[in-house]
Structures are given as structure tokens and as C-alpha cells.
């Protein structure tokens, strides 16, 4: 029996409103400048008048500088790792694009990863896209940088606009040694007394599930989660069955989809200042804004991370490594020296 025509139309409309499939074809050699200028109305900022993507791949035709060679190597390594370790490819949906911040003025797409200098990158992008409202990134309060609506994400655009930006904008992401990033997230969210929202939202749940005989105060406040309890929570299969990981400890490959989206620049926290300068130069924005210098005194270091792992048994070290293994492989991070399961 055939369904009435109106029923088929309603069904198609409902499906279309819930599922948006996005296709894009990466063309690094021939950037569609006409389409770019249709959106912007002018040529790109900077002395050359070229987009950052054109500047990047035009430079690949000549002898590479040391910095260019490093980034070409990272792109190639990421491509090989994706081929080796990802078997199934899928199309993008809008939820995949919520971490991609758009700068239409300079032709940039930035996938922000918490605990990898994302606050400062958001500040810089607020300066670049703010039409003069902001001048100095460090004068922008950290909480203001994270307010939804101050910066546009790619998920807010139409399908055709998304595809155009994926093809023609410079796409970049910054990554960090996975366990150093994880310890940084733990220190920030569970050892700082002011983070009461995280204590209530996650700390109370972690203590209830993973602490033997917890006190009433601990169950109510959730403000004294140990790193061991945090690890038990991460590797517990029930955790991700209930809800996705919070973005502060979600894996980079799940936030930014580097085997689906072709990132033109993979910056690293370990070379943050050099890589940030390189991106701003490509965007022709090095004279408009300077990336804030990183604080060395409070950052989570490799040695500090090793100290946190001393109390984690080899069994749980292995489970945690397997959980973050793809980030280690895709971004060329070695198995940490302090892990005991080797």
C-alpha cells in the first residue's frame, strides 16, 4: 500500500530537519578566489591580497623554510596515520562542527581544544573579527572569550556556506601531549575551589561511583576528587554510555575529526609561540594582533604529569592509554616514559 503523498512529504521534511549531511572536497592547489570575494566583497587582508590557504600552498611550490617543512611533515604524518588507523569514513553532521570557529574576514577555521591555549586563541579571534571593538587579547576577560555568540562556529552556517569554507579557508587545530592535557584538565576543574559547577556536575557523580564509603560532605560538594578516581571514571564503560565526555577531557580526534576534515596546519602546545606566529603570518594579521605569551609558572609539565601517574596501577594506565591511543598515534606522541605497563 502506497503512503499518501502528504505523509511522504512530512516524513522527508522531518528527516531533513534532523539530519544534515555535509560533503566537501579538499582542493589545496586551486582555491576558489571568486567565491571568497563574493562573500567578503574585497580581497583578503595582508600585503599579498591572497587568502591564508593560497599563501600556504603557494609557498609549498618553492624551497621550504624550516617552519614550513615542519608543518608539511605534520600534515603528511597525520594523513598517513589516518589511512593506517581509521577503517571507516563517514560524512560530517552539524554536531561535528561546533568546535570550529569561523573568521570570515581572514579566511580561517580554528578547531578549539580545551587545555591547549584555546582561551588565548579565542581572544585573538575576537580581536580579528571584532571590527575594532577589541585591541588587546589580554584585556579580554577569560570568561568573556568563552561566551557563546562572541564567535561564530561553522555549525551555524548553511550547507553550501559550510562547504565553501571547508574548501577555501585555512583550517588549523592545536594539539597537546594527551596525558599532559588530561592532567591539566583535572587540575583546573577538580583542584580549584572556585570550580563549583564542575564539582557539582561531575565530582559528586565520580565520588558516588568510585569512592568506598564516601562522607556526606563529599557526596554533597564533590570538591575533593582524586586523580585516581578521575581515571576510574574515564575508563568506566558506563561513563560514555550515559553521555559524551566533557570537552575538557574529550579526545582531540572526537572534537575536531582530523581524519575527515583536512587540517592545513597542526599546531602543537609544545611549539605554541612559533606555530601561532606562523598562522597569523599566513593570515596577514601579524601586524594586527600578537598571540599572548604563555605562562610558564602554572602550566602542567611532563614531570608533573608523571607525578600524577605514580599512583595509577599498570592495569588502569593501560586502559587509559587505550582510551586516548588515537590522539597519541594521529599527532605523533610517544608512549610516555613513566607508564609501567610496557
mmCIF file of C-alpha atoms in Angstrom:
data_model
loop_
_atom_site.group_PDB
_atom_site.id
_atom_site.type_symbol
_atom_site.label_atom_id
_atom_site.label_comp_id
_atom_site.label_asym_id
_atom_site.label_seq_id
_atom_site.Cartn_x
_atom_site.Cartn_y
_atom_site.Cartn_z
ATOM 1 C CA UNK A 1 0.000 0.000 0.000
ATOM 2 C CA UNK A 2 1.440 3.362 -1.002
ATOM 3 C CA UNK A 3 1.675 6.103 1.614
ATOM 4 C CA UNK A 4 -0.327 9.234 0.856
ATOM 5 C CA UNK A 5 1.734 11.949 -0.799
ATOM 6 C CA UNK A 6 1.352 14.360 2.123
ATOM 7 C CA UNK A 7 2.695 11.740 4.568
ATOM 8 C CA UNK A 8 5.772 11.193 2.411
ATOM 9 C CA UNK A 9 6.365 14.953 2.264
ATOM 10 C CA UNK A 10 6.074 15.328 6.047
ATOM 11 C CA UNK A 11 8.440 12.398 6.598
ATOM 12 C CA UNK A 12 11.037 13.848 4.233
ATOM 13 C CA UNK A 13 10.788 17.263 5.882
ATOM 14 C CA UNK A 14 11.253 15.789 9.359
ATOM 15 C CA UNK A 15 14.242 13.743 8.309
ATOM 16 C CA UNK A 16 15.793 16.724 6.577
ATOM 17 C CA UNK A 17 15.428 18.890 9.652
ATOM 18 C CA UNK A 18 17.210 16.403 11.907
ATOM 19 C CA UNK A 19 19.943 15.086 9.646
ATOM 20 C CA UNK A 20 22.195 17.358 7.634
ATOM 21 C CA UNK A 21 24.835 15.583 5.633
ATOM 22 C CA UNK A 22 27.793 17.718 4.625
ATOM 23 C CA UNK A 23 30.120 16.874 1.783
ATOM 24 C CA UNK A 24 33.200 18.812 0.911
ATOM 25 C CA UNK A 25 36.093 18.207 -1.461
ATOM 26 C CA UNK A 26 39.500 19.449 -0.392
ATOM 27 C CA UNK A 27 41.285 21.283 -3.188
ATOM 28 C CA UNK A 28 44.517 22.714 -1.845
ATOM 29 C CA UNK A 29 46.008 23.554 -5.199
ATOM 30 C CA UNK A 30 43.265 25.738 -6.664
ATOM 31 C CA UNK A 31 41.434 27.918 -4.164
ATOM 32 C CA UNK A 32 38.151 29.375 -5.369
ATOM 33 C CA UNK A 33 39.010 33.048 -5.072
ATOM 34 C CA UNK A 34 35.895 34.285 -6.873
ATOM 35 C CA UNK A 35 33.616 32.623 -4.334
ATOM 36 C CA UNK A 36 35.731 34.002 -1.497
ATOM 37 C CA UNK A 37 35.392 37.535 -2.780
ATOM 38 C CA UNK A 38 31.655 37.095 -3.268
ATOM 39 C CA UNK A 39 31.376 36.592 0.471
ATOM 40 C CA UNK A 40 33.901 39.180 1.588
ATOM 41 C CA UNK A 41 33.350 41.792 -1.078
ATOM 42 C CA UNK A 42 37.079 42.546 -1.108
ATOM 43 C CA UNK A 43 40.423 40.867 -1.379
ATOM 44 C CA UNK A 44 41.947 39.291 1.688
ATOM 45 C CA UNK A 45 43.872 41.256 4.345
ATOM 46 C CA UNK A 46 47.659 41.305 4.205
ATOM 47 C CA UNK A 47 50.187 42.614 1.736
ATOM 48 C CA UNK A 48 49.690 39.878 -0.875
ATOM 49 C CA UNK A 49 45.888 40.063 -1.031
ATOM 50 C CA UNK A 50 45.808 36.260 -1.088
ATOM 51 C CA UNK A 51 43.886 34.007 1.291
ATOM 52 C CA UNK A 52 45.832 32.156 4.023
ATOM 53 C CA UNK A 53 45.151 28.902 2.185
ATOM 54 C CA UNK A 54 46.599 30.269 -1.054
ATOM 55 C CA UNK A 55 49.608 31.629 0.801
ATOM 56 C CA UNK A 56 50.251 28.275 2.479
ATOM 57 C CA UNK A 57 50.067 26.088 -0.614
ATOM 58 C CA UNK A 58 51.720 28.585 -2.968
ATOM 59 C CA UNK A 59 54.737 28.530 -0.652
ATOM 60 C CA UNK A 60 54.840 24.733 -0.961
ATOM 61 C CA UNK A 61 55.876 25.177 -4.608
ATOM 62 C CA UNK A 62 59.228 26.662 -3.591
ATOM 63 C CA UNK A 63 62.031 25.714 -1.244
ATOM 64 C CA UNK A 64 60.515 25.359 2.201
ATOM 65 C CA UNK A 65 61.676 27.217 5.279
ATOM 66 C CA UNK A 66 62.298 25.205 8.451
ATOM 67 C CA UNK A 67 58.864 26.119 9.844
ATOM 68 C CA UNK A 68 57.096 25.282 6.570
ATOM 69 C CA UNK A 69 58.871 21.925 6.436
ATOM 70 C CA UNK A 70 57.767 21.105 9.994
ATOM 71 C CA UNK A 71 54.136 21.783 9.170
ATOM 72 C CA UNK A 72 54.259 19.911 5.887
ATOM 73 C CA UNK A 73 55.679 16.957 7.807
ATOM 74 C CA UNK A 74 52.874 17.119 10.360
ATOM 75 C CA UNK A 75 50.220 17.194 7.625
ATOM 76 C CA UNK A 76 51.754 14.202 5.890
ATOM 77 C CA UNK A 77 52.162 12.232 9.111
ATOM 78 C CA UNK A 78 48.545 12.893 10.079
ATOM 79 C CA UNK A 79 47.393 11.744 6.646
ATOM 80 C CA UNK A 80 49.375 8.516 6.894
ATOM 81 C CA UNK A 81 48.116 7.847 10.425
ATOM 82 C CA UNK A 82 44.518 8.374 9.332
ATOM 83 C CA UNK A 83 44.985 5.896 6.489
ATOM 84 C CA UNK A 84 46.605 3.357 8.799
ATOM 85 C CA UNK A 85 44.290 3.559 11.809
ATOM 86 C CA UNK A 86 40.849 4.588 10.575
ATOM 87 C CA UNK A 87 38.955 1.997 8.594
ATOM 88 C CA UNK A 88 35.514 3.558 8.199
ATOM 89 C CA UNK A 89 34.949 7.055 6.856
ATOM 90 C CA UNK A 90 31.710 8.897 7.488
ATOM 91 C CA UNK A 91 30.201 12.209 6.486
ATOM 92 C CA UNK A 92 30.062 15.238 8.753
ATOM 93 C CA UNK A 93 26.948 16.352 10.605
ATOM 94 C CA UNK A 94 26.357 19.749 12.254
ATOM 95 C CA UNK A 95 27.318 18.487 15.732
ATOM 96 C CA UNK A 96 30.790 17.706 14.354
ATOM 97 C CA UNK A 97 31.312 21.388 13.547
ATOM 98 C CA UNK A 98 30.509 23.036 16.885
ATOM 99 C CA UNK A 99 34.187 23.379 17.807
ATOM 100 C CA UNK A 100 35.167 25.022 14.507
ATOM 101 C CA UNK A 101 35.330 28.804 14.946
ATOM 102 C CA UNK A 102 34.982 30.903 11.784
ATOM 103 C CA UNK A 103 36.888 34.066 10.886
ATOM 104 C CA UNK A 104 35.348 35.209 7.590
ATOM 105 C CA UNK A 105 37.474 38.328 7.448
ATOM 106 C CA UNK A 106 40.772 36.417 7.317
ATOM 107 C CA UNK A 107 39.595 33.074 5.905
ATOM 108 C CA UNK A 108 40.314 30.971 8.996
ATOM 109 C CA UNK A 109 38.689 27.931 10.589
ATOM 110 C CA UNK A 110 40.018 27.085 14.061
ATOM 111 C CA UNK A 111 39.040 23.920 15.896
ATOM 112 C CA UNK A 112 39.399 24.779 19.554
ATOM 113 C CA UNK A 113 40.585 22.130 22.005
ATOM 114 C CA UNK A 114 40.240 22.966 25.716
ATOM 115 C CA UNK A 115 43.518 22.978 27.663
ATOM 116 C CA UNK A 116 45.511 23.731 24.501
ATOM 117 C CA UNK A 117 45.650 27.536 24.674
ATOM 118 C CA UNK A 118 42.081 27.814 23.387
ATOM 119 C CA UNK A 119 41.247 30.799 25.620
ATOM 120 C CA UNK A 120 44.028 32.854 24.066
ATOM 121 C CA UNK A 121 43.126 31.733 20.545
ATOM 122 C CA UNK A 122 39.516 32.787 21.141
ATOM 123 C CA UNK A 123 40.759 36.149 22.419
ATOM 124 C CA UNK A 124 42.897 36.597 19.297
ATOM 125 C CA UNK A 125 39.979 35.715 17.036
ATOM 126 C CA UNK A 126 37.741 38.173 18.893
ATOM 127 C CA UNK A 127 40.288 40.878 18.065
ATOM 128 C CA UNK A 128 40.477 39.771 14.410
ATOM 129 C CA UNK A 129 36.699 39.576 13.926
ATOM 130 C CA UNK A 130 35.589 42.356 16.284
ATOM 131 C CA UNK A 131 35.641 45.336 13.883
ATOM 132 C CA UNK A 132 37.825 47.319 16.250
ATOM 133 C CA UNK A 133 35.845 46.502 19.403
ATOM 134 C CA UNK A 134 38.868 44.719 20.860
ATOM 135 C CA UNK A 135 42.520 45.734 20.520
ATOM 136 C CA UNK A 136 44.494 43.698 23.061
ATOM 137 C CA UNK A 137 43.711 39.989 23.557
ATOM 138 C CA UNK A 138 44.861 40.039 27.185
ATOM 139 C CA UNK A 139 42.343 42.764 28.038
ATOM 140 C CA UNK A 140 39.509 40.384 27.150
ATOM 141 C CA UNK A 141 38.421 38.524 30.326
ATOM 142 C CA UNK A 142 38.775 34.739 30.048
ATOM 143 C CA UNK A 143 35.098 34.134 30.783
ATOM 144 C CA UNK A 144 34.089 36.577 28.034
ATOM 145 C CA UNK A 145 36.168 34.639 25.499
ATOM 146 C CA UNK A 146 34.018 31.557 26.153
ATOM 147 C CA UNK A 147 30.605 33.226 25.906
ATOM 148 C CA UNK A 148 28.593 31.584 23.096
ATOM 149 C CA UNK A 149 27.804 34.147 20.435
ATOM 150 C CA UNK A 150 31.004 36.166 20.697
ATOM 151 C CA UNK A 151 32.434 33.991 17.931
ATOM 152 C CA UNK A 152 30.583 32.106 15.209
ATOM 153 C CA UNK A 153 31.007 28.370 14.752
ATOM 154 C CA UNK A 154 30.775 26.529 11.449
ATOM 155 C CA UNK A 155 27.652 24.658 12.584
ATOM 156 C CA UNK A 156 25.699 27.951 12.375
ATOM 157 C CA UNK A 157 26.080 28.222 8.577
ATOM 158 C CA UNK A 158 24.055 26.693 5.754
ATOM 159 C CA UNK A 159 25.297 23.568 3.988
ATOM 160 C CA UNK A 160 26.614 25.478 0.971
ATOM 161 C CA UNK A 161 28.332 28.042 3.218
ATOM 162 C CA UNK A 162 29.905 25.244 5.253
ATOM 163 C CA UNK A 163 31.211 23.509 2.159
ATOM 164 C CA UNK A 164 32.654 26.743 0.778
ATOM 165 C CA UNK A 165 34.561 27.457 3.982
ATOM 166 C CA UNK A 166 35.853 23.916 4.318
ATOM 167 C CA UNK A 167 37.222 24.111 0.770
ATOM 168 C CA UNK A 168 38.634 27.618 0.834
ATOM 169 C CA UNK A 169 39.583 28.605 4.376
ATOM 170 C CA UNK A 170 42.779 27.740 6.237
ATOM 171 C CA UNK A 171 41.838 25.077 8.776
ATOM 172 C CA UNK A 172 44.003 24.756 11.872
ATOM 173 C CA UNK A 173 44.000 22.931 15.188
ATOM 174 C CA UNK A 174 46.309 22.906 18.188
ATOM 175 C CA UNK A 175 47.095 19.655 19.995
ATOM 176 C CA UNK A 176 48.982 18.657 23.136
ATOM 177 C CA UNK A 177 50.525 15.533 24.651
ATOM 178 C CA UNK A 178 47.311 13.688 25.627
ATOM 179 C CA UNK A 179 48.107 12.847 29.245
ATOM 180 C CA UNK A 180 49.601 16.266 29.943
ATOM 181 C CA UNK A 181 46.372 17.788 28.644
ATOM 182 C CA UNK A 182 44.341 15.368 30.778
ATOM 183 C CA UNK A 183 46.232 16.240 33.977
ATOM 184 C CA UNK A 184 45.857 19.928 33.134
ATOM 185 C CA UNK A 185 42.086 19.445 32.858
ATOM 186 C CA UNK A 186 41.973 17.561 36.171
ATOM 187 C CA UNK A 187 43.997 20.230 37.979
ATOM 188 C CA UNK A 188 41.873 23.042 36.600
ATOM 189 C CA UNK A 189 38.437 21.504 37.080
ATOM 190 C CA UNK A 190 38.823 19.427 40.241
ATOM 191 C CA UNK A 191 41.513 21.034 42.402
ATOM 192 C CA UNK A 192 40.441 24.691 42.098
ATOM 193 C CA UNK A 193 37.899 25.606 44.786
ATOM 194 C CA UNK A 194 36.135 28.119 42.523
ATOM 195 C CA UNK A 195 35.055 25.456 40.010
ATOM 196 C CA UNK A 196 31.943 24.546 41.983
ATOM 197 C CA UNK A 197 29.886 23.882 38.826
ATOM 198 C CA UNK A 198 32.272 21.075 37.812
ATOM 199 C CA UNK A 199 32.378 19.736 41.369
ATOM 200 C CA UNK A 200 28.585 19.506 41.473
ATOM 201 C CA UNK A 201 28.165 18.259 37.910
ATOM 202 C CA UNK A 202 30.963 15.678 37.795
ATOM 203 C CA UNK A 203 32.685 15.479 41.192
ATOM 204 C CA UNK A 204 29.660 14.261 43.107
ATOM 205 C CA UNK A 205 28.981 11.580 40.485
ATOM 206 C CA UNK A 206 32.623 10.408 40.478
ATOM 207 C CA UNK A 207 32.757 10.172 44.282
ATOM 208 C CA UNK A 208 29.453 8.315 44.488
ATOM 209 C CA UNK A 209 30.606 5.688 41.981
ATOM 210 C CA UNK A 210 34.294 5.343 42.662
ATOM 211 C CA UNK A 211 34.920 6.044 46.342
ATOM 212 C CA UNK A 212 34.393 3.450 49.033
ATOM 213 C CA UNK A 213 32.367 4.793 51.969
ATOM 214 C CA UNK A 214 32.294 8.497 50.968
ATOM 215 C CA UNK A 215 31.327 11.112 53.537
ATOM 216 C CA UNK A 216 28.054 13.029 53.266
ATOM 217 C CA UNK A 217 30.020 16.240 52.701
ATOM 218 C CA UNK A 218 31.981 14.721 49.810
ATOM 219 C CA UNK A 219 28.794 13.433 48.213
ATOM 220 C CA UNK A 220 27.222 16.858 48.502
ATOM 221 C CA UNK A 221 30.152 19.055 47.419
ATOM 222 C CA UNK A 222 32.217 16.798 45.113
ATOM 223 C CA UNK A 223 35.215 19.079 45.594
ATOM 224 C CA UNK A 224 37.922 16.583 46.580
ATOM 225 C CA UNK A 225 38.039 14.121 43.661
ATOM 226 C CA UNK A 226 41.429 12.391 43.499
ATOM 227 C CA UNK A 227 43.224 11.831 40.197
ATOM 228 C CA UNK A 228 42.844 8.066 40.667
ATOM 229 C CA UNK A 229 39.065 8.456 40.993
ATOM 230 C CA UNK A 230 39.030 10.654 37.895
ATOM 231 C CA UNK A 231 40.868 7.917 35.951
ATOM 232 C CA UNK A 232 38.400 5.263 37.171
ATOM 233 C CA UNK A 233 35.563 7.486 35.950
ATOM 234 C CA UNK A 234 37.133 7.924 32.496
ATOM 235 C CA UNK A 235 37.750 4.224 31.858
ATOM 236 C CA UNK A 236 34.403 3.093 33.313
ATOM 237 C CA UNK A 237 32.303 1.893 30.329
ATOM 238 C CA UNK A 238 29.165 3.337 31.939
ATOM 239 C CA UNK A 239 30.553 6.859 31.688
ATOM 240 C CA UNK A 240 30.326 7.243 27.925
ATOM 241 C CA UNK A 241 27.187 5.130 27.711
ATOM 242 C CA UNK A 242 25.440 7.781 29.782
ATOM 243 C CA UNK A 243 26.712 10.889 27.981
ATOM 244 C CA UNK A 244 29.635 12.111 25.866
ATOM 245 C CA UNK A 245 32.834 13.168 27.601
ATOM 246 C CA UNK A 246 33.068 16.781 28.663
ATOM 247 C CA UNK A 247 35.065 18.765 26.096
ATOM 248 C CA UNK A 248 37.900 19.337 28.588
ATOM 249 C CA UNK A 249 38.812 15.640 28.573
ATOM 250 C CA UNK A 250 37.269 14.538 25.287
ATOM 251 C CA UNK A 251 39.821 13.195 22.783
ATOM 252 C CA UNK A 252 41.010 15.644 20.129
ATOM 253 C CA UNK A 253 40.064 13.288 17.311
ATOM 254 C CA UNK A 254 36.477 13.262 18.626
ATOM 255 C CA UNK A 255 36.297 17.054 18.938
ATOM 256 C CA UNK A 256 37.948 18.028 15.636
ATOM 257 C CA UNK A 257 37.634 14.957 13.348
ATOM 258 C CA UNK A 258 41.098 15.248 11.766
ATOM 259 C CA UNK A 259 40.597 12.192 9.567
ATOM 260 C CA UNK A 260 37.502 13.736 7.960
ATOM 261 C CA UNK A 261 38.460 17.412 7.927
ATOM 262 C CA UNK A 262 41.774 18.149 6.233
ATOM 263 C CA UNK A 263 43.681 20.442 8.606
ATOM 264 C CA UNK A 264 46.190 22.638 6.838
ATOM 265 C CA UNK A 265 48.125 23.487 9.995
ATOM 266 C CA UNK A 266 48.508 21.248 13.049
ATOM 267 C CA UNK A 267 49.926 23.422 15.787
ATOM 268 C CA UNK A 268 51.374 21.942 18.957
ATOM 269 C CA UNK A 269 51.320 23.253 22.510
ATOM 270 C CA UNK A 270 54.992 22.394 22.731
ATOM 271 C CA UNK A 271 55.753 24.893 19.934
ATOM 272 C CA UNK A 272 52.837 27.237 20.635
ATOM 273 C CA UNK A 273 54.522 30.599 20.127
ATOM 274 C CA UNK A 274 56.206 29.614 16.852
ATOM 275 C CA UNK A 275 53.095 27.961 15.426
ATOM 276 C CA UNK A 276 50.787 30.821 16.429
ATOM 277 C CA UNK A 277 53.097 33.321 14.764
ATOM 278 C CA UNK A 278 53.139 31.192 11.588
ATOM 279 C CA UNK A 279 49.319 31.136 11.382
ATOM 280 C CA UNK A 280 48.993 34.876 11.939
ATOM 281 C CA UNK A 281 51.586 35.476 9.216
ATOM 282 C CA UNK A 282 49.640 33.261 6.797
ATOM 283 C CA UNK A 283 46.501 35.254 7.622
ATOM 284 C CA UNK A 284 48.284 38.572 7.054
ATOM 285 C CA UNK A 285 47.370 39.512 10.632
ATOM 286 C CA UNK A 286 50.781 39.566 12.301
ATOM 287 C CA UNK A 287 50.660 43.359 12.453
ATOM 288 C CA UNK A 288 47.098 43.479 13.804
ATOM 289 C CA UNK A 289 47.462 41.237 16.833
ATOM 290 C CA UNK A 290 50.110 39.380 18.781
ATOM 291 C CA UNK A 291 49.454 35.992 20.313
ATOM 292 C CA UNK A 292 49.730 36.269 24.120
ATOM 293 C CA UNK A 293 52.843 34.792 25.688
ATOM 294 C CA UNK A 294 52.148 31.578 27.599
ATOM 295 C CA UNK A 295 52.597 31.425 31.362
ATOM 296 C CA UNK A 296 55.385 29.032 32.294
ATOM 297 C CA UNK A 297 54.803 29.121 36.060
ATOM 298 C CA UNK A 298 51.361 27.499 36.258
ATOM 299 C CA UNK A 299 51.348 25.166 33.247
ATOM 300 C CA UNK A 300 51.191 21.398 33.600
ATOM 301 C CA UNK A 301 54.535 19.882 32.610
ATOM 302 C CA UNK A 302 55.663 16.404 31.629
ATOM 303 C CA UNK A 303 57.351 15.851 35.000
ATOM 304 C CA UNK A 304 54.246 16.998 36.838
ATOM 305 C CA UNK A 305 52.136 14.610 34.772
ATOM 306 C CA UNK A 306 54.476 11.750 35.700
ATOM 307 C CA UNK A 307 53.903 12.512 39.375
ATOM 308 C CA UNK A 308 50.138 12.188 38.958
ATOM 309 C CA UNK A 309 50.535 8.790 37.283
ATOM 310 C CA UNK A 310 52.669 7.317 40.061
ATOM 311 C CA UNK A 311 49.607 6.112 41.963
ATOM 312 C CA UNK A 312 47.830 4.700 38.905
ATOM 313 C CA UNK A 313 48.272 0.934 38.574
ATOM 314 C CA UNK A 314 49.660 -0.529 35.318
ATOM 315 C CA UNK A 315 46.238 -2.055 34.658
ATOM 316 C CA UNK A 316 44.498 1.333 34.689
ATOM 317 C CA UNK A 317 47.387 3.030 32.924
ATOM 318 C CA UNK A 318 46.905 0.625 30.023
ATOM 319 C CA UNK A 319 43.132 1.158 29.947
ATOM 320 C CA UNK A 320 43.598 4.927 29.966
ATOM 321 C CA UNK A 321 46.244 4.777 27.232
ATOM 322 C CA UNK A 322 43.910 2.706 25.053
ATOM 323 C CA UNK A 323 41.204 5.322 25.574
ATOM 324 C CA UNK A 324 43.473 8.113 24.285
ATOM 325 C CA UNK A 325 45.524 5.974 21.896
ATOM 326 C CA UNK A 326 44.263 7.592 18.693
ATOM 327 C CA UNK A 327 45.417 11.026 19.835
ATOM 328 C CA UNK A 328 48.873 9.610 20.534
ATOM 329 C CA UNK A 329 49.021 7.985 17.095
ATOM 330 C CA UNK A 330 47.496 10.741 14.967
ATOM 331 C CA UNK A 331 49.623 13.532 16.384
ATOM 332 C CA UNK A 332 52.895 11.634 16.770
ATOM 333 C CA UNK A 333 53.196 11.481 20.552
ATOM 334 C CA UNK A 334 55.257 8.640 22.007
ATOM 335 C CA UNK A 335 54.077 6.384 24.820
ATOM 336 C CA UNK A 336 55.078 8.300 27.986
ATOM 337 C CA UNK A 337 58.240 7.089 29.705
ATOM 338 C CA UNK A 338 56.527 6.903 33.113
ATOM 339 C CA UNK A 339 53.892 4.347 32.136
ATOM 340 C CA UNK A 340 54.531 0.956 33.758
ATOM 341 C CA UNK A 341 52.537 -1.357 31.512
ATOM 342 C CA UNK A 342 55.335 -1.543 28.921
#
